[in-house]
Amino acid sequence: KIEIPPKGEIPALQAIADAKGLSKWANPKLAYVLKKDPKTEKYTKLKLNLEAGYKDLSSKANIILSKDDMIVIPSLAEGAVAPEATQVMVAGKVNKPGVVLFEPGEQGTLVRAILKAGNFNKFANKSKVRIIRRVKGKNIAISVNIKELLEAGKISNDIKLLSGDLIIIDDSWY
């Protein structure tokens, strides 16, 4: 929360500075302001061009905020990094089964989790790796052919993991 000065307004960039700036996970290119109309109490979405505002603090880009206005700066989480730690369990035919932790800023994916768990052991069935994920109170199973994914060089098809996922690598003779 930012204190609004007595005159009732504050420039958006000043509000961001007062909030200790942007986090390293912020995506400033997608920033916007939700301006509340005091008469209708409805919000209007206005693009917040932070780059233009920083170049010229007196420009229209430095939107003046009033009480109840909100600045929204989306996260880069959907990109190559994650804003929070992700913890998964890897069980079965890997060299170091157990809990795998992805630190904030590190994207947790299936292939990376297997590598962090010491890679497949010689008995692993790389063609049928299962991810057990809890969704709306129910367990769902996702089957992935890692062998095909790696051999075809389709690493872009790697599965993004969520905290709490269980990865199971079965024996190759099952």
mmCIF file of C-alpha atoms in Angstrom:
data_model
loop_
_atom_site.group_PDB
_atom_site.id
_atom_site.type_symbol
_atom_site.label_atom_id
_atom_site.label_comp_id
_atom_site.label_asym_id
_atom_site.label_seq_id
_atom_site.Cartn_x
_atom_site.Cartn_y
_atom_site.Cartn_z
ATOM 1 C CA LYS A 1 0.000 0.000 0.000
ATOM 2 C CA ILE A 2 1.166 3.474 -0.890
ATOM 3 C CA GLU A 3 0.163 6.580 1.020
ATOM 4 C CA ILE A 4 -1.656 9.039 -1.223
ATOM 5 C CA PRO A 5 -0.476 12.618 -0.580
ATOM 6 C CA PRO A 6 -2.963 15.111 0.946
ATOM 7 C CA LYS A 7 -3.814 16.531 -2.488
ATOM 8 C CA GLY A 8 -5.167 13.056 -3.324
ATOM 9 C CA GLU A 9 -2.992 12.181 -6.311
ATOM 10 C CA ILE A 10 0.376 10.583 -6.998
ATOM 11 C CA PRO A 11 2.202 9.886 -10.284
ATOM 12 C CA ALA A 12 2.397 6.170 -11.132
ATOM 13 C CA LEU A 13 6.197 6.159 -11.228
ATOM 14 C CA GLN A 14 6.354 7.792 -7.794
ATOM 15 C CA ALA A 15 3.996 5.110 -6.444
ATOM 16 C CA ILE A 16 6.224 2.383 -7.903
ATOM 17 C CA ALA A 17 9.316 4.027 -6.375
ATOM 18 C CA ASP A 18 7.539 4.348 -2.999
ATOM 19 C CA ALA A 19 6.773 0.622 -3.198
ATOM 20 C CA LYS A 20 10.533 -0.031 -3.485
ATOM 21 C CA GLY A 21 10.471 -0.401 -7.286
ATOM 22 C CA LEU A 22 9.884 -3.428 -9.457
ATOM 23 C CA SER A 23 10.830 -6.940 -8.407
ATOM 24 C CA LYS A 24 13.214 -8.886 -10.615
ATOM 25 C CA TRP A 25 10.201 -10.992 -11.683
ATOM 26 C CA ALA A 26 8.188 -8.015 -12.941
ATOM 27 C CA ASN A 27 7.266 -7.719 -16.605
ATOM 28 C CA PRO A 28 7.138 -3.920 -17.078
ATOM 29 C CA LYS A 29 6.175 -4.215 -20.762
ATOM 30 C CA LEU A 30 2.743 -5.526 -19.696
ATOM 31 C CA ALA A 31 2.118 -3.002 -16.897
ATOM 32 C CA TYR A 32 -1.223 -1.243 -16.675
ATOM 33 C CA VAL A 33 -3.294 0.944 -14.370
ATOM 34 C CA LEU A 34 -6.865 0.281 -13.301
ATOM 35 C CA LYS A 35 -8.408 3.761 -12.883
ATOM 36 C CA LYS A 36 -11.580 3.905 -10.852
ATOM 37 C CA ASP A 37 -14.302 6.273 -12.005
ATOM 38 C CA PRO A 38 -15.583 7.880 -8.765
ATOM 39 C CA LYS A 39 -19.085 8.321 -10.229
ATOM 40 C CA THR A 40 -19.698 4.849 -11.686
ATOM 41 C CA GLU A 41 -17.150 3.022 -9.484
ATOM 42 C CA LYS A 42 -16.096 1.051 -12.583
ATOM 43 C CA TYR A 43 -12.457 0.509 -13.519
ATOM 44 C CA THR A 44 -10.858 1.412 -16.828
ATOM 45 C CA LYS A 45 -7.667 -0.341 -17.909
ATOM 46 C CA LEU A 46 -4.906 1.997 -19.135
ATOM 47 C CA LYS A 47 -1.582 0.769 -20.517
ATOM 48 C CA LEU A 48 1.299 1.999 -18.367
ATOM 49 C CA ASN A 49 4.307 2.701 -20.584
ATOM 50 C CA LEU A 50 7.038 2.608 -17.944
ATOM 51 C CA GLU A 51 9.859 3.114 -20.431
ATOM 52 C CA ALA A 52 8.350 6.356 -21.790
ATOM 53 C CA GLY A 53 7.540 7.501 -18.255
ATOM 54 C CA TYR A 54 11.116 6.988 -17.066
ATOM 55 C CA LYS A 55 12.470 8.904 -20.075
ATOM 56 C CA ASP A 56 10.198 11.878 -19.374
ATOM 57 C CA LEU A 57 8.596 12.044 -15.932
ATOM 58 C CA SER A 58 6.270 14.834 -17.085
ATOM 59 C CA SER A 59 4.871 12.794 -19.987
ATOM 60 C CA LYS A 60 1.339 11.399 -20.204
ATOM 61 C CA ALA A 61 2.912 7.976 -19.660
ATOM 62 C CA ASN A 62 3.373 8.848 -15.976
ATOM 63 C CA ILE A 63 -0.334 8.409 -15.193
ATOM 64 C CA ILE A 64 -1.636 10.307 -12.169
ATOM 65 C CA LEU A 65 -3.193 7.932 -9.643
ATOM 66 C CA SER A 66 -6.041 8.728 -7.292
ATOM 67 C CA LYS A 67 -7.401 6.862 -4.295
ATOM 68 C CA ASP A 68 -8.625 3.362 -5.306
ATOM 69 C CA ASP A 69 -6.570 3.256 -8.541
ATOM 70 C CA MET A 70 -4.350 0.203 -8.940
ATOM 71 C CA ILE A 71 -1.081 -0.471 -10.733
ATOM 72 C CA VAL A 72 -0.772 -4.007 -12.112
ATOM 73 C CA ILE A 73 2.617 -5.311 -13.205
ATOM 74 C CA PRO A 74 2.400 -8.940 -14.363
ATOM 75 C CA SER A 75 5.051 -11.500 -13.573
ATOM 76 C CA LEU A 76 7.565 -13.079 -15.911
ATOM 77 C CA ALA A 77 6.499 -16.449 -14.438
ATOM 78 C CA GLU A 78 5.175 -17.729 -17.726
ATOM 79 C CA GLY A 79 8.576 -17.207 -19.290
ATOM 80 C CA ALA A 80 11.829 -18.944 -18.524
ATOM 81 C CA VAL A 81 11.748 -18.306 -14.804
ATOM 82 C CA ALA A 82 9.409 -18.928 -11.911
ATOM 83 C CA PRO A 83 8.853 -16.400 -9.126
ATOM 84 C CA GLU A 84 8.533 -19.004 -6.352
ATOM 85 C CA ALA A 85 10.291 -22.202 -5.366
ATOM 86 C CA THR A 86 8.820 -25.404 -6.815
ATOM 87 C CA GLN A 87 9.150 -28.681 -4.927
ATOM 88 C CA VAL A 88 8.438 -32.060 -6.553
ATOM 89 C CA MET A 89 9.074 -35.696 -5.659
ATOM 90 C CA VAL A 90 10.945 -38.017 -8.034
ATOM 91 C CA ALA A 91 10.457 -41.735 -7.356
ATOM 92 C CA GLY A 92 11.522 -44.923 -9.078
ATOM 93 C CA LYS A 93 14.401 -45.654 -11.375
ATOM 94 C CA VAL A 94 16.618 -42.597 -10.992
ATOM 95 C CA ASN A 95 20.011 -42.484 -9.291
ATOM 96 C CA LYS A 96 18.914 -40.151 -6.453
ATOM 97 C CA PRO A 97 15.156 -40.476 -5.847
ATOM 98 C CA GLY A 98 13.600 -37.980 -3.460
ATOM 99 C CA VAL A 99 12.522 -34.371 -3.212
ATOM 100 C CA VAL A 100 13.746 -32.021 -5.937
ATOM 101 C CA LEU A 101 13.679 -28.282 -5.284
ATOM 102 C CA PHE A 102 13.683 -25.615 -7.975
ATOM 103 C CA GLU A 103 14.714 -22.259 -6.515
ATOM 104 C CA PRO A 104 12.867 -19.044 -7.352
ATOM 105 C CA GLY A 105 13.974 -18.014 -10.821
ATOM 106 C CA GLU A 106 14.571 -21.593 -11.935
ATOM 107 C CA GLN A 107 11.942 -23.138 -14.210
ATOM 108 C CA GLY A 108 10.923 -26.571 -12.938
ATOM 109 C CA THR A 109 10.408 -29.006 -15.803
ATOM 110 C CA LEU A 110 10.215 -32.780 -16.059
ATOM 111 C CA VAL A 111 13.589 -33.230 -17.773
ATOM 112 C CA ARG A 112 15.310 -30.899 -15.299
ATOM 113 C CA ALA A 113 13.760 -32.738 -12.335
ATOM 114 C CA ILE A 114 15.047 -36.072 -13.635
ATOM 115 C CA LEU A 115 18.523 -34.602 -14.129
ATOM 116 C CA LYS A 116 18.476 -33.139 -10.598
ATOM 117 C CA ALA A 117 17.505 -36.589 -9.318
ATOM 118 C CA GLY A 118 20.731 -37.989 -10.740
ATOM 119 C CA ASN A 119 19.304 -38.952 -14.152
ATOM 120 C CA PHE A 120 17.741 -42.282 -15.105
ATOM 121 C CA ASN A 121 19.386 -45.433 -13.806
ATOM 122 C CA LYS A 122 20.049 -48.354 -16.182
ATOM 123 C CA PHE A 123 16.680 -49.989 -15.382
ATOM 124 C CA ALA A 124 14.502 -46.950 -16.146
ATOM 125 C CA ASN A 125 11.638 -47.063 -18.626
ATOM 126 C CA LYS A 126 12.241 -43.772 -20.415
ATOM 127 C CA SER A 127 9.258 -44.329 -22.701
ATOM 128 C CA LYS A 128 6.650 -44.099 -19.959
ATOM 129 C CA VAL A 129 7.364 -41.549 -17.240
ATOM 130 C CA ARG A 130 4.338 -40.574 -15.156
ATOM 131 C CA ILE A 131 3.539 -37.283 -13.473
ATOM 132 C CA ILE A 132 0.880 -37.542 -10.777
ATOM 133 C CA ARG A 133 -0.697 -34.135 -10.241
ATOM 134 C CA ARG A 134 -3.456 -33.075 -7.832
ATOM 135 C CA VAL A 135 -6.116 -31.045 -9.662
ATOM 136 C CA LYS A 136 -9.326 -29.925 -7.939
ATOM 137 C CA GLY A 137 -8.969 -32.591 -5.252
ATOM 138 C CA LYS A 138 -8.308 -35.460 -7.669
ATOM 139 C CA ASN A 139 -5.093 -37.095 -8.838
ATOM 140 C CA ILE A 140 -4.490 -37.059 -12.565
ATOM 141 C CA ALA A 141 -1.739 -38.996 -14.334
ATOM 142 C CA ILE A 142 0.238 -37.525 -17.217
ATOM 143 C CA SER A 143 2.275 -40.040 -19.220
ATOM 144 C CA VAL A 144 5.358 -38.726 -21.037
ATOM 145 C CA ASN A 145 7.740 -40.462 -23.442
ATOM 146 C CA ILE A 146 10.997 -38.780 -22.381
ATOM 147 C CA LYS A 147 13.047 -40.973 -24.717
ATOM 148 C CA GLU A 148 11.132 -39.679 -27.738
ATOM 149 C CA LEU A 149 11.181 -36.112 -26.443
ATOM 150 C CA LEU A 150 14.982 -36.134 -26.079
ATOM 151 C CA GLU A 151 15.837 -38.182 -29.181
ATOM 152 C CA ALA A 152 13.649 -36.016 -31.410
ATOM 153 C CA GLY A 153 15.166 -32.898 -29.866
ATOM 154 C CA LYS A 154 11.724 -31.641 -28.838
ATOM 155 C CA ILE A 155 12.908 -30.154 -25.558
ATOM 156 C CA SER A 156 10.399 -27.321 -26.083
ATOM 157 C CA ASN A 157 7.723 -29.956 -25.321
ATOM 158 C CA ASP A 158 9.177 -30.482 -21.833
ATOM 159 C CA ILE A 159 6.444 -30.436 -19.177
ATOM 160 C CA LYS A 160 6.349 -27.546 -16.690
ATOM 161 C CA LEU A 161 6.016 -28.921 -13.155
ATOM 162 C CA LEU A 162 3.908 -27.631 -10.303
ATOM 163 C CA SER A 163 4.743 -27.836 -6.608
ATOM 164 C CA GLY A 164 3.505 -31.141 -5.246
ATOM 165 C CA ASP A 165 3.878 -33.098 -8.495
ATOM 166 C CA LEU A 166 5.026 -36.707 -8.116
ATOM 167 C CA ILE A 167 7.208 -38.076 -10.922
ATOM 168 C CA ILE A 168 7.381 -41.860 -11.230
ATOM 169 C CA ILE A 169 9.922 -43.694 -13.378
ATOM 170 C CA ASP A 170 9.097 -47.407 -13.619
ATOM 171 C CA ASP A 171 11.317 -50.386 -14.437
ATOM 172 C CA SER A 172 11.894 -50.950 -18.141
ATOM 173 C CA TRP A 173 10.660 -54.542 -17.845
ATOM 174 C CA TYR A 174 7.140 -53.623 -16.700
#
